[in-house]
C-alpha atoms as a printed R data frame, in Angstrom:
    type eleno elety resid chain resno       x       y       z
1   ATOM     1    CA   THR     A     1  -0.037   0.029   0.048
2   ATOM     2    CA   HIS     A     2   1.333   3.428  -0.984
3   ATOM     3    CA   ILE     A     3   0.088   6.673   0.672
4   ATOM     4    CA   TYR     A     4   1.197   9.710  -1.133
5   ATOM     5    CA   VAL     A     5   2.002  12.985   0.969
6   ATOM     6    CA   ILE     A     6   2.159  15.978  -1.366
7   ATOM     7    CA   ASN     A     7   3.446  19.362  -0.128
8   ATOM     8    CA   LEU     A     8   1.311  21.827  -1.821
9   ATOM     9    CA   GLY     A     9   2.945  24.933  -0.515
10  ATOM    10    CA   ASN     A    10   1.190  28.159  -0.137
11  ATOM    11    CA   VAL     A    11  -2.757  27.330   0.520
12  ATOM    12    CA   GLY     A    12  -4.394  30.734   0.876
13  ATOM    13    CA   ASP     A    13  -6.778  30.574   3.995
14  ATOM    14    CA   GLY     A    14  -6.241  26.773   4.332
15  ATOM    15    CA   SER     A    15 -10.028  25.826   3.334
16  ATOM    16    CA   ALA     A    16 -10.993  22.887   1.632
17  ATOM    17    CA   THR     A    17 -11.685  25.288  -1.505
18  ATOM    18    CA   ALA     A    18  -8.390  27.044  -1.598
19  ATOM    19    CA   VAL     A    19  -6.650  23.682  -1.126
20  ATOM    20    CA   ALA     A    20  -8.579  22.317  -3.742
21  ATOM    21    CA   ALA     A    21  -7.450  25.080  -6.127
22  ATOM    22    CA   VAL     A    22  -3.926  24.448  -5.540
23  ATOM    23    CA   ALA     A    23  -4.494  20.681  -5.390
24  ATOM    24    CA   ALA     A    24  -5.988  20.625  -8.657
25  ATOM    25    CA   THR     A    25  -2.557  22.276 -10.556
26  ATOM    26    CA   GLU     A    26  -0.201  19.756  -8.875
27  ATOM    27    CA   TYR     A    27  -2.199  16.292  -8.957
28  ATOM    28    CA   THR     A    28  -4.764  15.040 -11.510
29  ATOM    29    CA   PRO     A    29  -6.710  12.076 -10.021
30  ATOM    30    CA   ALA     A    30  -6.777   8.714 -11.614
31  ATOM    31    CA   GLY     A    31 -10.041   7.718 -10.553
32  ATOM    32    CA   LEU     A    32  -9.075   4.344  -8.906
33  ATOM    33    CA   ALA     A    33 -11.263   2.354  -6.823
34  ATOM    34    CA   GLY     A    34  -9.916  -0.816  -4.410
35  ATOM    35    CA   ALA     A    35 -11.120  -3.876  -3.675
36  ATOM    36    CA   VAL     A    36 -11.884  -6.374  -0.618
37  ATOM    37    CA   PRO     A    37 -11.498  -9.799  -1.751
38  ATOM    38    CA   GLN     A    38 -14.512 -12.207  -1.004
39  ATOM    39    CA   GLY     A    39 -14.499 -16.077  -0.223
40  ATOM    40    CA   GLY     A    40 -11.728 -18.346   0.683
41  ATOM    41    CA   VAL     A    41 -11.299 -19.837   4.247
42  ATOM    42    CA   SER     A    42 -10.077 -16.879   6.171
43  ATOM    43    CA   PRO     A    43 -10.277 -13.265   5.692
44  ATOM    44    CA   ASN     A    44  -7.041 -12.252   4.213
45  ATOM    45    CA   LEU     A    45  -6.936  -8.746   5.184
46  ATOM    46    CA   ARG     A    46  -3.482  -7.642   3.492
47  ATOM    47    CA   ALA     A    47  -5.010  -8.563   0.233
48  ATOM    48    CA   VAL     A    48  -7.412  -5.498   0.533
49  ATOM    49    CA   VAL     A    49  -6.562  -3.496  -2.438
50  ATOM    50    CA   PRO     A    50  -6.999   0.330  -1.312
51  ATOM    51    CA   GLY     A    51  -8.197   2.792  -3.868
52  ATOM    52    CA   GLU     A    52  -6.566   6.089  -4.607
53  ATOM    53    CA   ASN     A    53  -5.124   7.695  -1.222
54  ATOM    54    CA   VAL     A    54  -3.481  10.962  -1.327
55  ATOM    55    CA   THR     A    55  -2.702  13.421   1.833
56  ATOM    56    CA   PHE     A    56  -2.040  16.789   1.166
57  ATOM    57    CA   ILE     A    57  -0.289  19.464   3.227
58  ATOM    58    CA   GLY     A    58  -0.101  23.215   2.992
59  ATOM    59    CA   GLN     A    59   1.073  26.303   4.392
60  ATOM    60    CA   VAL     A    60  -1.922  28.892   5.556
61  ATOM    61    CA   THR     A    61  -0.956  32.292   4.461
62  ATOM    62    CA   SER     A    62  -4.158  34.168   5.062
63  ATOM    63    CA   GLY     A    63  -6.825  34.816   7.446
64  ATOM    64    CA   ALA     A    64  -6.707  33.694  11.145
65  ATOM    65    CA   GLY     A    65  -5.086  30.794  10.659
66  ATOM    66    CA   ALA     A    66  -2.061  32.191   8.686
67  ATOM    67    CA   GLY     A    67   1.367  30.292  10.042
68  ATOM    68    CA   ASN     A    68  -0.594  27.037  10.404
69  ATOM    69    CA   THR     A    69   0.060  23.948   8.377
70  ATOM    70    CA   VAL     A    70  -3.376  22.021   7.350
71  ATOM    71    CA   ILE     A    71  -3.367  18.160   6.263
72  ATOM    72    CA   TYR     A    72  -6.156  17.217   3.752
73  ATOM    73    CA   ASP     A    73  -7.207  13.868   2.895
74  ATOM    74    CA   TYR     A    74  -8.247  12.664  -0.515
75  ATOM    75    CA   ALA     A    75  -9.588   8.894   0.210
76  ATOM    76    CA   ASN     A    76 -12.879   7.487  -0.080
77  ATOM    77    CA   TRP     A    77 -12.913   5.344   3.241
78  ATOM    78    CA   GLN     A    78 -15.591   2.511   3.223
79  ATOM    79    CA   THR     A    79 -16.942  -0.248   5.390
80  ATOM    80    CA   THR     A    80 -16.982  -3.638   3.718
81  ATOM    81    CA   THR     A    81 -18.025  -6.934   5.029
82  ATOM    82    CA   ILE     A    82 -15.624 -10.011   3.864
83  ATOM    83    CA   THR     A    83 -17.448 -13.163   3.656
84  ATOM    84    CA   TYR     A    84 -15.485 -16.510   3.982
85  ATOM    85    CA   THR     A    85 -15.858 -20.286   4.891
86  ATOM    86    CA   PRO     A    86 -13.153 -21.554   7.689
87  ATOM    87    CA   THR     A    87 -11.849 -25.027   6.645
88  ATOM    88    CA   GLY     A    88 -14.388 -27.135   8.732
89  ATOM    89    CA   ALA     A    89 -16.928 -24.678   9.599
90  ATOM    90    CA   PRO     A    90 -20.732 -25.514   9.466
91  ATOM    91    CA   GLY     A    91 -20.954 -22.264   7.522
92  ATOM    92    CA   SER     A    92 -19.733 -18.794   6.115
93  ATOM    93    CA   GLN     A    93 -18.848 -16.205   8.458
94  ATOM    94    CA   THR     A    94 -17.959 -12.385   8.420
95  ATOM    95    CA   THR     A    95 -15.617  -9.812   9.657
96  ATOM    96    CA   THR     A    96 -15.822  -6.087   8.889
97  ATOM    97    CA   VAL     A    97 -13.005  -3.976   7.586
98  ATOM    98    CA   TYR     A    98 -12.743  -0.239   7.063
99  ATOM    99    CA   ALA     A    99 -10.578   0.736   4.267
100 ATOM   100    CA   PRO     A   100  -9.920   3.340   1.570
101 ATOM   101    CA   THR     A   101 -11.470   1.441  -1.383
102 ATOM   102    CA   GLY     A   102 -13.470   3.732  -2.751
103 ATOM   103    CA   ASN     A   103 -12.977   6.085  -5.624
104 ATOM   104    CA   PRO     A   104 -12.371   9.644  -4.208
105 ATOM   105    CA   ASP     A   105 -13.059  11.243  -7.443
106 ATOM   106    CA   ILE     A   106 -16.991  11.001  -6.645
107 ATOM   107    CA   HIS     A   107 -17.856  13.509  -9.527
108 ATOM   108    CA   GLY     A   108 -15.840  11.624 -12.023
109 ATOM   109    CA   THR     A   109 -14.087  14.474 -13.373
110 ATOM   110    CA   HIS     A   110 -10.252  13.825 -12.337
111 ATOM   111    CA   ILE     A   111 -10.126  17.271 -11.051
112 ATOM   112    CA   ILE     A   112 -10.050  17.405  -7.009
113 ATOM   113    CA   SER     A   113 -12.915  19.211  -5.488
114 ATOM   114    CA   ALA     A   114 -13.437  20.776  -2.121
115 ATOM   115    CA   ASP     A   115 -16.053  18.030  -1.375
116 ATOM   116    CA   GLU     A   116 -13.585  15.349  -2.092
117 ATOM   117    CA   LEU     A   117 -10.965  16.442   0.478
118 ATOM   118    CA   THR     A   118 -11.229  15.760   4.402
119 ATOM   119    CA   LEU     A   119  -9.532  18.125   7.172
120 ATOM   120    CA   THR     A   120  -7.415  15.813   9.071
121 ATOM   121    CA   ALA     A   121  -5.566  18.059  10.718
122 ATOM   122    CA   THR     A   122  -4.386  21.856  11.565
123 ATOM   123    CA   LEU     A   123  -1.119  21.881  13.046
124 ATOM   124    CA   VAL     A   124  -1.060  24.969  14.783
125 ATOM   125    CA   GLY     A   125   2.046  27.466  14.521
126 ATOM   126    CA   VAL     A   126   3.921  24.669  12.471
127 ATOM   127    CA   THR     A   127   5.182  25.713   9.119
128 ATOM   128    CA   THR     A   128   4.678  23.174   6.278
129 ATOM   129    CA   ASN     A   129   8.395  23.303   5.266
130 ATOM   130    CA   ALA     A   130   9.565  22.341   9.190
131 ATOM   131    CA   LEU     A   131   8.017  18.627   8.118
132 ATOM   132    CA   SER     A   132   9.612  16.034   6.284
133 ATOM   133    CA   ALA     A   133   8.859  12.512   5.111
134 ATOM   134    CA   THR     A   134   9.530  11.202   8.601
135 ATOM   135    CA   ASP     A   135   6.739  12.942  10.011
136 ATOM   136    CA   PHE     A   136   4.134  10.869   8.125
């Protein structure tokens, strides 16, 4: 599983609208959904294939939050039930997984929209350039 983190630089007031406007110039969604395998004798959770999953970080440069870093997630997290039949069991069993298996490009435009982003965190007083790959 690969989760990508993209530093967008300056993102205005840090709103989803401002972040989406900058993200759209830096990243083109592939529109990929993942998959959750069904069947078998045990739930192979390592076989869950995630959909597109990108984290955007940016420096807030205007408004009340100027100087902060915002972190937005671009993923479509879904709860999915896996049905499987253990060896020797009298019937099938189920387990539930929560994974980014959906296609986050909900409009199908291959352009990031504000409503496709989820604010994950605001790092108060932290400049974006102070972060490195090891922070994620």
